Structures are given as C-alpha cells and as structure tokens.
Amino acid sequence: MLVKKEENPSYPPCDFSSKNSLFFHQKNLEKAVAASIINALIFYKKTMSQSPENTSSSHHYIVIMAGGSGTRLWPLSRKSTPKQFQAFVSEKTMIEETFDRVKNLVPNNHIFVSTTAAYAPLVLEKIPEISQNNIIVEPEARNTAPAMALVATMVHALDSEAIIATIASDHAIENPDEFRATIEAAFSVVSAHPDRLVTVGINPTKADTGLGYIRMGQEFETVGGKRIFTVAA
C-alpha cells in the first residue's frame, strides 16, 4: 500500500457553471448536480438520524466506480452491458461481487455507486440493496479523474470529515478477506494522516501500455500487518 502527500489539501469550491470547469459545461449541469446533492443530503440526514452513535468509522465511505464502457474487453463487453454487469468468474456479475466484498466494511447507506445515466438502472437491478439516492450519476463519461472529483464533491457535501475509498467495479479478486483488511488499513492510514492520499497496488507480472505503474518509495509505517510505503513516482 502506498501513500502520497497531498500537495495542497485546500481546494477552492468547484464552479460547475464555468466554461473552464474541470467537468463539463452543459447548461443544465449545475442544476443536475445541485439536485443530486440535495436529494442525497435529504436521504443521508434521514438515515443517519437513526444511527445510535458517531464513531470515527462513521466517516468511512465506499464508492464503487461503475461508469466504464468496458471497451478493452470487446466483444465480450458491449456498450449496453459492459464488463462490470457481466459474470466471468462466478454466477454473479462483477459489480455484484464488488458489492459483496465491501458491504461489511461500512453501512449500506455509506456505499455509493458512480455511473452514467445509461447504467444507473442496471446498477439498481444488480444491487437492490443500494438506494437510488446512493447512485451518483456522472453527467458524461469523461474517465476516472473527473468522476472521482464529482464523487469527492458530493460525498464531502454529505460529510465534511468523509474518508472515501473508490473501488473498481470490474476487478476479479480471489482473496476477499485480504482485500477487506487492506481497505481497512487504508482507512486507518488516512484517519491518522488526513493530508495523505492512499493508493492500493499489486505487484505487476508483466508490462502493459494500457496500465499505470507506481514506483515505491521509503517504508512509511505498518498498519494492521500491512506495510505502507511512500510513492516515489
């Protein structure tokens, strides 16, 4: 597990209406995002008012990233049903397996799914435990970075102390217990070092131009038996 120091943890508010916005400048985008945040806030306040206590883990959130079109797995993965909505390693689809892996890490109302409007109905069909209010609809598919920025903005509107783990919806993981322990360790690292970003990586078996790689730096600390390293590059 690797940690990277956030260069400037204080960011200005995002201006969704600006033509130079990080996101997109459709005329109705600001209203759509504002409405989504308001609906999520209403749901959040209702459900959290039933919580018996407020602990540090109550600020942990998991967002399943499920907006991809799965083009690299074509023709098995199609635009109408990309790979996260298909079953490859069991009878369950990839997104169902992802939800099963994380559902015991945080309460259900702290699990969100980020996807596009086209795939939102599929998400609700495959994961009925997820409320419609916990679907973050990306206005357009613009890859991971803008989607994560939208996720961070919306969850921060619900909880200014939120620690968010963004989880891929299309990964095959053979050791789910180890995965959960790793995510819990990542939560602990960020809780203790809120100016840090944490990324979870695996040792590559070969080079691939379609993937990114991380150069490990010095060992940072050990949490729950997991060795944490800084990111060199």
PDB file of N, CA and C in Angstrom, residues 59-157:
ATOM      1  N   HIS A  59     -17.354   7.946   9.439  1.00  0.00           N
ATOM      2  CA  HIS A  59     -16.976   8.855   8.358  1.00  0.00           C
ATOM      3  C   HIS A  59     -16.344   8.112   7.190  1.00  0.00           C
ATOM      4  N   HIS A  60     -16.417   6.787   7.202  1.00  0.00           N
ATOM      5  CA  HIS A  60     -15.868   5.986   6.117  1.00  0.00           C
ATOM      6  C   HIS A  60     -16.928   5.745   5.050  1.00  0.00           C
ATOM      7  N   TYR A  61     -16.547   5.959   3.810  1.00  0.00           N
ATOM      8  CA  TYR A  61     -17.463   5.764   2.682  1.00  0.00           C
ATOM      9  C   TYR A  61     -16.761   4.957   1.604  1.00  0.00           C
ATOM     10  N   ILE A  62     -17.553   4.193   0.875  1.00  0.00           N
ATOM     11  CA  ILE A  62     -17.036   3.442  -0.265  1.00  0.00           C
ATOM     12  C   ILE A  62     -17.853   3.815  -1.489  1.00  0.00           C
ATOM     13  N   VAL A  63     -17.162   4.156  -2.558  1.00  0.00           N
ATOM     14  CA  VAL A  63     -17.826   4.469  -3.823  1.00  0.00           C
ATOM     15  C   VAL A  63     -17.344   3.467  -4.868  1.00  0.00           C
ATOM     16  N   ILE A  64     -18.264   2.717  -5.411  1.00  0.00           N
ATOM     17  CA  ILE A  64     -17.961   1.752  -6.467  1.00  0.00           C
ATOM     18  C   ILE A  64     -18.027   2.479  -7.805  1.00  0.00           C
ATOM     19  N   MET A  65     -16.917   2.484  -8.524  1.00  0.00           N
ATOM     20  CA  MET A  65     -16.840   3.196  -9.796  1.00  0.00           C
ATOM     21  C   MET A  65     -17.323   2.266 -10.916  1.00  0.00           C
ATOM     22  N   ALA A  66     -18.461   2.607 -11.505  1.00  0.00           N
ATOM     23  CA  ALA A  66     -19.091   1.687 -12.458  1.00  0.00           C
ATOM     24  C   ALA A  66     -19.574   2.403 -13.718  1.00  0.00           C
ATOM     25  N   GLY A  67     -18.843   3.422 -14.153  1.00  0.00           N
ATOM     26  CA  GLY A  67     -19.270   4.173 -15.328  1.00  0.00           C
ATOM     27  C   GLY A  67     -18.560   3.794 -16.607  1.00  0.00           C
ATOM     28  N   GLY A  68     -17.619   2.843 -16.518  1.00  0.00           N
ATOM     29  CA  GLY A  68     -16.838   2.474 -17.699  1.00  0.00           C
ATOM     30  C   GLY A  68     -17.644   1.696 -18.724  1.00  0.00           C
ATOM     31  N   SER A  69     -17.208   1.812 -19.985  1.00  0.00           N
ATOM     32  CA  SER A  69     -17.922   1.117 -21.067  1.00  0.00           C
ATOM     33  C   SER A  69     -17.267  -0.201 -21.444  1.00  0.00           C
ATOM     34  N   GLY A  70     -16.145  -0.534 -20.800  1.00  0.00           N
ATOM     35  CA  GLY A  70     -15.530  -1.850 -20.995  1.00  0.00           C
ATOM     36  C   GLY A  70     -15.009  -2.110 -22.391  1.00  0.00           C
ATOM     37  N   THR A  71     -14.505  -1.076 -23.056  1.00  0.00           N
ATOM     38  CA  THR A  71     -14.094  -1.239 -24.459  1.00  0.00           C
ATOM     39  C   THR A  71     -12.906  -2.189 -24.625  1.00  0.00           C
ATOM     40  N   ARG A  72     -12.043  -2.290 -23.616  1.00  0.00           N
ATOM     41  CA  ARG A  72     -10.863  -3.148 -23.764  1.00  0.00           C
ATOM     42  C   ARG A  72     -11.210  -4.625 -23.728  1.00  0.00           C
ATOM     43  N   LEU A  73     -12.425  -4.959 -23.317  1.00  0.00           N
ATOM     44  CA  LEU A  73     -12.828  -6.366 -23.274  1.00  0.00           C
ATOM     45  C   LEU A  73     -13.832  -6.692 -24.378  1.00  0.00           C
ATOM     46  N   TRP A  74     -13.954  -5.804 -25.342  1.00  0.00           N
ATOM     47  CA  TRP A  74     -14.806  -6.086 -26.501  1.00  0.00           C
ATOM     48  C   TRP A  74     -14.248  -7.298 -27.259  1.00  0.00           C
ATOM     49  N   PRO A  75     -15.074  -8.207 -27.781  1.00  0.00           N
ATOM     50  CA  PRO A  75     -16.527  -8.126 -27.936  1.00  0.00           C
ATOM     51  C   PRO A  75     -17.339  -8.744 -26.797  1.00  0.00           C
ATOM     52  N   LEU A  76     -16.662  -9.330 -25.792  1.00  0.00           N
ATOM     53  CA  LEU A  76     -17.440  -9.873 -24.678  1.00  0.00           C
ATOM     54  C   LEU A  76     -18.182  -8.758 -23.955  1.00  0.00           C
ATOM     55  N   SER A  77     -17.517  -7.637 -23.804  1.00  0.00           N
ATOM     56  CA  SER A  77     -18.109  -6.486 -23.139  1.00  0.00           C
ATOM     57  C   SER A  77     -18.722  -5.579 -24.196  1.00  0.00           C
ATOM     58  N   ARG A  78     -20.005  -5.295 -24.054  1.00  0.00           N
ATOM     59  CA  ARG A  78     -20.723  -4.466 -25.019  1.00  0.00           C
ATOM     60  C   ARG A  78     -21.137  -3.147 -24.397  1.00  0.00           C
ATOM     61  N   LYS A  79     -21.444  -2.171 -25.242  1.00  0.00           N
ATOM     62  CA  LYS A  79     -21.832  -0.862 -24.735  1.00  0.00           C
ATOM     63  C   LYS A  79     -23.067  -0.946 -23.852  1.00  0.00           C
ATOM     64  N   SER A  80     -24.005  -1.807 -24.216  1.00  0.00           N
ATOM     65  CA  SER A  80     -25.250  -1.929 -23.442  1.00  0.00           C
ATOM     66  C   SER A  80     -25.027  -2.655 -22.122  1.00  0.00           C
ATOM     67  N   THR A  81     -24.085  -3.580 -22.100  1.00  0.00           N
ATOM     68  CA  THR A  81     -23.760  -4.326 -20.870  1.00  0.00           C
ATOM     69  C   THR A  81     -22.247  -4.482 -20.757  1.00  0.00           C
ATOM     70  N   PRO A  82     -21.571  -3.432 -20.300  1.00  0.00           N
ATOM     71  CA  PRO A  82     -20.117  -3.521 -20.144  1.00  0.00           C
ATOM     72  C   PRO A  82     -19.731  -4.547 -19.092  1.00  0.00           C
ATOM     73  N   LYS A  83     -18.440  -4.799 -18.970  1.00  0.00           N
ATOM     74  CA  LYS A  83     -17.953  -5.958 -18.212  1.00  0.00           C
ATOM     75  C   LYS A  83     -18.378  -5.969 -16.753  1.00  0.00           C
ATOM     76  N   GLN A  84     -18.582  -4.779 -16.129  1.00  0.00           N
ATOM     77  CA  GLN A  84     -18.979  -4.785 -14.715  1.00  0.00           C
ATOM     78  C   GLN A  84     -20.367  -5.382 -14.503  1.00  0.00           C
ATOM     79  N   PHE A  85     -21.164  -5.471 -15.573  1.00  0.00           N
ATOM     80  CA  PHE A  85     -22.513  -6.030 -15.468  1.00  0.00           C
ATOM     81  C   PHE A  85     -22.592  -7.434 -16.051  1.00  0.00           C
ATOM     82  N   GLN A  86     -21.445  -8.067 -16.227  1.00  0.00           N
ATOM     83  CA  GLN A  86     -21.409  -9.424 -16.740  1.00  0.00           C
ATOM     84  C   GLN A  86     -20.718 -10.346 -15.737  1.00  0.00           C
ATOM     85  N   ALA A  87     -21.016 -11.622 -15.842  1.00  0.00           N
ATOM     86  CA  ALA A  87     -20.429 -12.624 -14.947  1.00  0.00           C
ATOM     87  C   ALA A  87     -19.303 -13.346 -15.673  1.00  0.00           C
ATOM     88  N   PHE A  88     -18.130 -13.351 -15.061  1.00  0.00           N
ATOM     89  CA  PHE A  88     -16.973 -14.003 -15.668  1.00  0.00           C
ATOM     90  C   PHE A  88     -16.359 -15.070 -14.767  1.00  0.00           C
ATOM     91  N   VAL A  89     -16.325 -14.825 -13.473  1.00  0.00           N
ATOM     92  CA  VAL A  89     -15.626 -15.753 -12.574  1.00  0.00           C
ATOM     93  C   VAL A  89     -16.583 -16.491 -11.636  1.00  0.00           C
ATOM     94  N   SER A  90     -17.854 -16.150 -11.673  1.00  0.00           N
ATOM     95  CA  SER A  90     -18.862 -16.850 -10.862  1.00  0.00           C
ATOM     96  C   SER A  90     -20.222 -16.607 -11.497  1.00  0.00           C
ATOM     97  N   GLU A  91     -21.272 -17.015 -10.801  1.00  0.00           N
ATOM     98  CA  GLU A  91     -22.616 -16.781 -11.318  1.00  0.00           C
ATOM     99  C   GLU A  91     -23.050 -15.328 -11.143  1.00  0.00           C
ATOM    100  N   LYS A  92     -22.327 -14.587 -10.314  1.00  0.00           N
ATOM    101  CA  LYS A  92     -22.657 -13.188 -10.080  1.00  0.00           C
ATOM    102  C   LYS A  92     -21.888 -12.287 -11.044  1.00  0.00           C
ATOM    103  N   THR A  93     -22.475 -11.122 -11.325  1.00  0.00           N
ATOM    104  CA  THR A  93     -21.771 -10.156 -12.156  1.00  0.00           C
ATOM    105  C   THR A  93     -20.623  -9.547 -11.365  1.00  0.00           C
ATOM    106  N   MET A  94     -19.718  -8.882 -12.067  1.00  0.00           N
ATOM    107  CA  MET A  94     -18.558  -8.283 -11.419  1.00  0.00           C
ATOM    108  C   MET A  94     -18.974  -7.240 -10.385  1.00  0.00           C
ATOM    109  N   ILE A  95     -19.983  -6.446 -10.700  1.00  0.00           N
ATOM    110  CA  ILE A  95     -20.398  -5.397  -9.763  1.00  0.00           C
ATOM    111  C   ILE A  95     -21.077  -6.001  -8.535  1.00  0.00           C
ATOM    112  N   GLU A  96     -21.792  -7.112  -8.705  1.00  0.00           N
ATOM    113  CA  GLU A  96     -22.380  -7.794  -7.550  1.00  0.00           C
ATOM    114  C   GLU A  96     -21.288  -8.339  -6.631  1.00  0.00           C
ATOM    115  N   GLU A  97     -20.252  -8.922  -7.230  1.00  0.00           N
ATOM    116  CA  GLU A  97     -19.146  -9.428  -6.422  1.00  0.00           C
ATOM    117  C   GLU A  97     -18.437  -8.292  -5.692  1.00  0.00           C
ATOM    118  N   THR A  98     -18.310  -7.156  -6.357  1.00  0.00           N
ATOM    119  CA  THR A  98     -17.674  -5.997  -5.727  1.00  0.00           C
ATOM    120  C   THR A  98     -18.464  -5.545  -4.514  1.00  0.00           C
ATOM    121  N   PHE A  99     -19.776  -5.442  -4.666  1.00  0.00           N
ATOM    122  CA  PHE A  99     -20.616  -5.034  -3.546  1.00  0.00           C
ATOM    123  C   PHE A  99     -20.506  -6.028  -2.394  1.00  0.00           C
ATOM    124  N   ASP A 100     -20.513  -7.317  -2.701  1.00  0.00           N
ATOM    125  CA  ASP A 100     -20.405  -8.340  -1.654  1.00  0.00           C
ATOM    126  C   ASP A 100     -19.092  -8.202  -0.880  1.00  0.00           C
ATOM    127  N   ARG A 101     -18.020  -7.793  -1.567  1.00  0.00           N
ATOM    128  CA  ARG A 101     -16.720  -7.661  -0.908  1.00  0.00           C
ATOM    129  C   ARG A 101     -16.694  -6.499   0.083  1.00  0.00           C
ATOM    130  N   VAL A 102     -17.464  -5.448  -0.198  1.00  0.00           N
ATOM    131  CA  VAL A 102     -17.339  -4.231   0.623  1.00  0.00           C
ATOM    132  C   VAL A 102     -18.512  -3.997   1.568  1.00  0.00           C
ATOM    133  N   LYS A 103     -19.575  -4.770   1.438  1.00  0.00           N
ATOM    134  CA  LYS A 103     -20.795  -4.443   2.166  1.00  0.00           C
ATOM    135  C   LYS A 103     -20.658  -4.542   3.681  1.00  0.00           C
ATOM    136  N   ASN A 104     -19.667  -5.285   4.163  1.00  0.00           N
ATOM    137  CA  ASN A 104     -19.469  -5.389   5.611  1.00  0.00           C
ATOM    138  C   ASN A 104     -18.419  -4.415   6.144  1.00  0.00           C
ATOM    139  N   LEU A 105     -17.861  -3.612   5.269  1.00  0.00           N
ATOM    140  CA  LEU A 105     -16.863  -2.639   5.702  1.00  0.00           C
ATOM    141  C   LEU A 105     -17.496  -1.356   6.218  1.00  0.00           C
ATOM    142  N   VAL A 106     -18.595  -0.951   5.608  1.00  0.00           N
ATOM    143  CA  VAL A 106     -19.311   0.265   6.013  1.00  0.00           C
ATOM    144  C   VAL A 106     -20.804  -0.014   5.908  1.00  0.00           C
ATOM    145  N   PRO A 107     -21.653   0.801   6.555  1.00  0.00           N
ATOM    146  CA  PRO A 107     -23.105   0.616   6.410  1.00  0.00           C
ATOM    147  C   PRO A 107     -23.541   0.794   4.955  1.00  0.00           C
ATOM    148  N   ASN A 108     -24.651   0.179   4.593  1.00  0.00           N
ATOM    149  CA  ASN A 108     -25.137   0.270   3.216  1.00  0.00           C
ATOM    150  C   ASN A 108     -25.356   1.706   2.767  1.00  0.00           C
ATOM    151  N   ASN A 109     -25.799   2.575   3.697  1.00  0.00           N
ATOM    152  CA  ASN A 109     -26.045   3.962   3.290  1.00  0.00           C
ATOM    153  C   ASN A 109     -24.745   4.747   3.105  1.00  0.00           C
ATOM    154  N   HIS A 110     -23.606   4.097   3.372  1.00  0.00           N
ATOM    155  CA  HIS A 110     -22.308   4.719   3.109  1.00  0.00           C
ATOM    156  C   HIS A 110     -21.649   4.115   1.872  1.00  0.00           C
ATOM    157  N   ILE A 111     -22.393   3.298   1.150  1.00  0.00           N
ATOM    158  CA  ILE A 111     -21.894   2.744  -0.105  1.00  0.00           C
ATOM    159  C   ILE A 111     -22.607   3.444  -1.254  1.00  0.00           C
ATOM    160  N   PHE A 112     -21.828   4.050  -2.134  1.00  0.00           N
ATOM    161  CA  PHE A 112     -22.368   4.742  -3.291  1.00  0.00           C
ATOM    162  C   PHE A 112     -21.853   4.059  -4.556  1.00  0.00           C
ATOM    163  N   VAL A 113     -22.557   4.284  -5.653  1.00  0.00           N
ATOM    164  CA  VAL A 113     -22.101   3.798  -6.957  1.00  0.00           C
ATOM    165  C   VAL A 113     -22.070   4.985  -7.904  1.00  0.00           C
ATOM    166  N   SER A 114     -20.925   5.195  -8.522  1.00  0.00           N
ATOM    167  CA  SER A 114     -20.780   6.259  -9.513  1.00  0.00           C
ATOM    168  C   SER A 114     -20.883   5.640 -10.896  1.00  0.00           C
ATOM    169  N   THR A 115     -21.831   6.134 -11.688  1.00  0.00           N
ATOM    170  CA  THR A 115     -22.050   5.562 -13.012  1.00  0.00           C
ATOM    171  C   THR A 115     -22.702   6.604 -13.907  1.00  0.00           C
ATOM    172  N   THR A 116     -23.006   6.251 -15.118  1.00  0.00           N
ATOM    173  CA  THR A 116     -23.686   7.161 -16.031  1.00  0.00           C
ATOM    174  C   THR A 116     -25.188   6.884 -15.994  1.00  0.00           C
ATOM    175  N   ALA A 117     -25.968   7.805 -16.564  1.00  0.00           N
ATOM    176  CA  ALA A 117     -27.423   7.651 -16.564  1.00  0.00           C
ATOM    177  C   ALA A 117     -27.840   6.375 -17.283  1.00  0.00           C
ATOM    178  N   ALA A 118     -27.083   5.981 -18.306  1.00  0.00           N
ATOM    179  CA  ALA A 118     -27.439   4.783 -19.073  1.00  0.00           C
ATOM    180  C   ALA A 118     -27.331   3.512 -18.241  1.00  0.00           C
ATOM    181  N   TYR A 119     -26.404   3.499 -17.267  1.00  0.00           N
ATOM    182  CA  TYR A 119     -26.166   2.278 -16.490  1.00  0.00           C
ATOM    183  C   TYR A 119     -26.799   2.309 -15.102  1.00  0.00           C
ATOM    184  N   ALA A 120     -27.372   3.434 -14.699  1.00  0.00           N
ATOM    185  CA  ALA A 120     -27.980   3.520 -13.373  1.00  0.00           C
ATOM    186  C   ALA A 120     -29.072   2.464 -13.168  1.00  0.00           C
ATOM    187  N   PRO A 121     -29.974   2.232 -14.130  1.00  0.00           N
ATOM    188  CA  PRO A 121     -30.981   1.178 -13.930  1.00  0.00           C
ATOM    189  C   PRO A 121     -30.360  -0.198 -13.741  1.00  0.00           C
ATOM    190  N   LEU A 122     -29.256  -0.480 -14.454  1.00  0.00           N
ATOM    191  CA  LEU A 122     -28.586  -1.771 -14.297  1.00  0.00           C
ATOM    192  C   LEU A 122     -27.992  -1.919 -12.908  1.00  0.00           C
ATOM    193  N   VAL A 123     -27.467  -0.832 -12.367  1.00  0.00           N
ATOM    194  CA  VAL A 123     -26.910  -0.866 -11.012  1.00  0.00           C
ATOM    195  C   VAL A 123     -27.992  -1.241 -10.012  1.00  0.00           C
ATOM    196  N   LEU A 124     -29.139  -0.579 -10.105  1.00  0.00           N
ATOM    197  CA  LEU A 124     -30.237  -0.846  -9.174  1.00  0.00           C
ATOM    198  C   LEU A 124     -30.786  -2.257  -9.349  1.00  0.00           C
ATOM    199  N   GLU A 125     -30.738  -2.770 -10.572  1.00  0.00           N
ATOM    200  CA  GLU A 125     -31.204  -4.139 -10.822  1.00  0.00           C
ATOM    201  C   GLU A 125     -30.259  -5.168 -10.206  1.00  0.00           C
ATOM    202  N   LYS A 126     -28.951  -4.936 -10.368  1.00  0.00           N
ATOM    203  CA  LYS A 126     -27.969  -5.901  -9.887  1.00  0.00           C
ATOM    204  C   LYS A 126     -27.718  -5.781  -8.387  1.00  0.00           C
ATOM    205  N   ILE A 127     -27.872  -4.582  -7.843  1.00  0.00           N
ATOM    206  CA  ILE A 127     -27.617  -4.380  -6.405  1.00  0.00           C
ATOM    207  C   ILE A 127     -28.850  -3.736  -5.778  1.00  0.00           C
ATOM    208  N   PRO A 128     -29.889  -4.502  -5.506  1.00  0.00           N
ATOM    209  CA  PRO A 128     -31.117  -3.927  -4.928  1.00  0.00           C
ATOM    210  C   PRO A 128     -30.920  -3.348  -3.534  1.00  0.00           C
ATOM    211  N   GLU A 129     -29.800  -3.714  -2.870  1.00  0.00           N
ATOM    212  CA  GLU A 129     -29.544  -3.168  -1.533  1.00  0.00           C
ATOM    213  C   GLU A 129     -29.148  -1.692  -1.588  1.00  0.00           C
ATOM    214  N   ILE A 130     -28.762  -1.214  -2.761  1.00  0.00           N
ATOM    215  CA  ILE A 130     -28.354   0.184  -2.931  1.00  0.00           C
ATOM    216  C   ILE A 130     -29.585   1.048  -3.210  1.00  0.00           C
ATOM    217  N   SER A 131     -29.724   2.122  -2.446  1.00  0.00           N
ATOM    218  CA  SER A 131     -30.826   3.054  -2.684  1.00  0.00           C
ATOM    219  C   SER A 131     -30.556   3.890  -3.926  1.00  0.00           C
ATOM    220  N   GLN A 132     -31.618   4.294  -4.584  1.00  0.00           N
ATOM    221  CA  GLN A 132     -31.478   5.180  -5.734  1.00  0.00           C
ATOM    222  C   GLN A 132     -30.765   6.474  -5.345  1.00  0.00           C
ATOM    223  N   ASN A 133     -30.940   6.894  -4.098  1.00  0.00           N
ATOM    224  CA  ASN A 133     -30.279   8.105  -3.619  1.00  0.00           C
ATOM    225  C   ASN A 133     -28.767   7.938  -3.492  1.00  0.00           C
ATOM    226  N   ASN A 134     -28.291   6.711  -3.523  1.00  0.00           N
ATOM    227  CA  ASN A 134     -26.859   6.453  -3.414  1.00  0.00           C
ATOM    228  C   ASN A 134     -26.207   6.191  -4.764  1.00  0.00           C
ATOM    229  N   ILE A 135     -26.909   6.558  -5.821  1.00  0.00           N
ATOM    230  CA  ILE A 135     -26.339   6.493  -7.162  1.00  0.00           C
ATOM    231  C   ILE A 135     -25.864   7.890  -7.533  1.00  0.00           C
ATOM    232  N   ILE A 136     -24.584   8.028  -7.808  1.00  0.00           N
ATOM    233  CA  ILE A 136     -24.025   9.291  -8.276  1.00  0.00           C
ATOM    234  C   ILE A 136     -23.937   9.209  -9.795  1.00  0.00           C
ATOM    235  N   VAL A 137     -24.747  10.003 -10.468  1.00  0.00           N
ATOM    236  CA  VAL A 137     -24.824   9.943 -11.928  1.00  0.00           C
ATOM    237  C   VAL A 137     -23.841  10.937 -12.533  1.00  0.00           C
ATOM    238  N   GLU A 138     -22.906  10.413 -13.297  1.00  0.00           N
ATOM    239  CA  GLU A 138     -21.939  11.263 -13.995  1.00  0.00           C
ATOM    240  C   GLU A 138     -22.640  11.899 -15.197  1.00  0.00           C
ATOM    241  N   PRO A 139     -22.594  13.219 -15.346  1.00  0.00           N
ATOM    242  CA  PRO A 139     -23.272  13.874 -16.466  1.00  0.00           C
ATOM    243  C   PRO A 139     -22.788  13.380 -17.822  1.00  0.00           C
ATOM    244  N   GLU A 140     -21.507  13.068 -17.916  1.00  0.00           N
ATOM    245  CA  GLU A 140     -20.926  12.488 -19.117  1.00  0.00           C
ATOM    246  C   GLU A 140     -19.803  11.550 -18.706  1.00  0.00           C
ATOM    247  N   ALA A 141     -19.514  10.591 -19.568  1.00  0.00           N
ATOM    248  CA  ALA A 141     -18.398   9.690 -19.307  1.00  0.00           C
ATOM    249  C   ALA A 141     -17.107  10.385 -19.726  1.00  0.00           C
ATOM    250  N   ARG A 142     -16.312  10.832 -18.757  1.00  0.00           N
ATOM    251  CA  ARG A 142     -15.071  11.556 -19.034  1.00  0.00           C
ATOM    252  C   ARG A 142     -13.880  10.930 -18.301  1.00  0.00           C
ATOM    253  N   ASN A 143     -13.935   9.625 -18.128  1.00  0.00           N
ATOM    254  CA  ASN A 143     -12.849   8.874 -17.488  1.00  0.00           C
ATOM    255  C   ASN A 143     -12.784   9.104 -15.977  1.00  0.00           C
ATOM    256  N   THR A 144     -11.744   8.547 -15.373  1.00  0.00           N
ATOM    257  CA  THR A 144     -11.737   8.380 -13.924  1.00  0.00           C
ATOM    258  C   THR A 144     -11.564   9.671 -13.137  1.00  0.00           C
ATOM    259  N   ALA A 145     -10.630  10.520 -13.534  1.00  0.00           N
ATOM    260  CA  ALA A 145     -10.309  11.699 -12.721  1.00  0.00           C
ATOM    261  C   ALA A 145     -11.511  12.627 -12.518  1.00  0.00           C
ATOM    262  N   PRO A 146     -12.234  13.036 -13.567  1.00  0.00           N
ATOM    263  CA  PRO A 146     -13.418  13.869 -13.345  1.00  0.00           C
ATOM    264  C   PRO A 146     -14.495  13.157 -12.526  1.00  0.00           C
ATOM    265  N   ALA A 147     -14.634  11.836 -12.742  1.00  0.00           N
ATOM    266  CA  ALA A 147     -15.631  11.080 -11.974  1.00  0.00           C
ATOM    267  C   ALA A 147     -15.281  11.096 -10.492  1.00  0.00           C
ATOM    268  N   MET A 148     -13.998  10.930 -10.163  1.00  0.00           N
ATOM    269  CA  MET A 148     -13.587  10.961  -8.756  1.00  0.00           C
ATOM    270  C   MET A 148     -13.757  12.358  -8.161  1.00  0.00           C
ATOM    271  N   ALA A 149     -13.530  13.393  -8.968  1.00  0.00           N
ATOM    272  CA  ALA A 149     -13.726  14.750  -8.479  1.00  0.00           C
ATOM    273  C   ALA A 149     -15.189  14.998  -8.139  1.00  0.00           C
ATOM    274  N   LEU A 150     -16.089  14.494  -8.983  1.00  0.00           N
ATOM    275  CA  LEU A 150     -17.519  14.626  -8.716  1.00  0.00           C
ATOM    276  C   LEU A 150     -17.907  13.849  -7.463  1.00  0.00           C
ATOM    277  N   VAL A 151     -17.384  12.623  -7.338  1.00  0.00           N
ATOM    278  CA  VAL A 151     -17.649  11.794  -6.159  1.00  0.00           C
ATOM    279  C   VAL A 151     -17.201  12.507  -4.892  1.00  0.00           C
ATOM    280  N   ALA A 152     -15.977  13.032  -4.896  1.00  0.00           N
ATOM    281  CA  ALA A 152     -15.443  13.710  -3.721  1.00  0.00           C
ATOM    282  C   ALA A 152     -16.284  14.927  -3.361  1.00  0.00           C
ATOM    283  N   THR A 153     -16.717  15.673  -4.362  1.00  0.00           N
ATOM    284  CA  THR A 153     -17.539  16.861  -4.116  1.00  0.00           C
ATOM    285  C   THR A 153     -18.864  16.493  -3.459  1.00  0.00           C
ATOM    286  N   MET A 154     -19.512  15.454  -3.978  1.00  0.00           N
ATOM    287  CA  MET A 154     -20.833  15.094  -3.481  1.00  0.00           C
ATOM    288  C   MET A 154     -20.769  14.461  -2.091  1.00  0.00           C
ATOM    289  N   VAL A 155     -19.818  13.577  -1.867  1.00  0.00           N
ATOM    290  CA  VAL A 155     -19.727  12.946  -0.551  1.00  0.00           C
ATOM    291  C   VAL A 155     -19.286  13.972   0.497  1.00  0.00           C
ATOM    292  N   HIS A 156     -18.405  14.876   0.117  1.00  0.00           N
ATOM    293  CA  HIS A 156     -17.974  15.927   1.052  1.00  0.00           C
ATOM    294  C   HIS A 156     -19.152  16.811   1.430  1.00  0.00           C
ATOM    295  N   ALA A 157     -20.111  16.996   0.511  1.00  0.00           N
ATOM    296  CA  ALA A 157     -21.307  17.780   0.836  1.00  0.00           C
ATOM    297  C   ALA A 157     -22.152  17.082   1.897  1.00  0.00           C
TER     298      ALA A 157
END
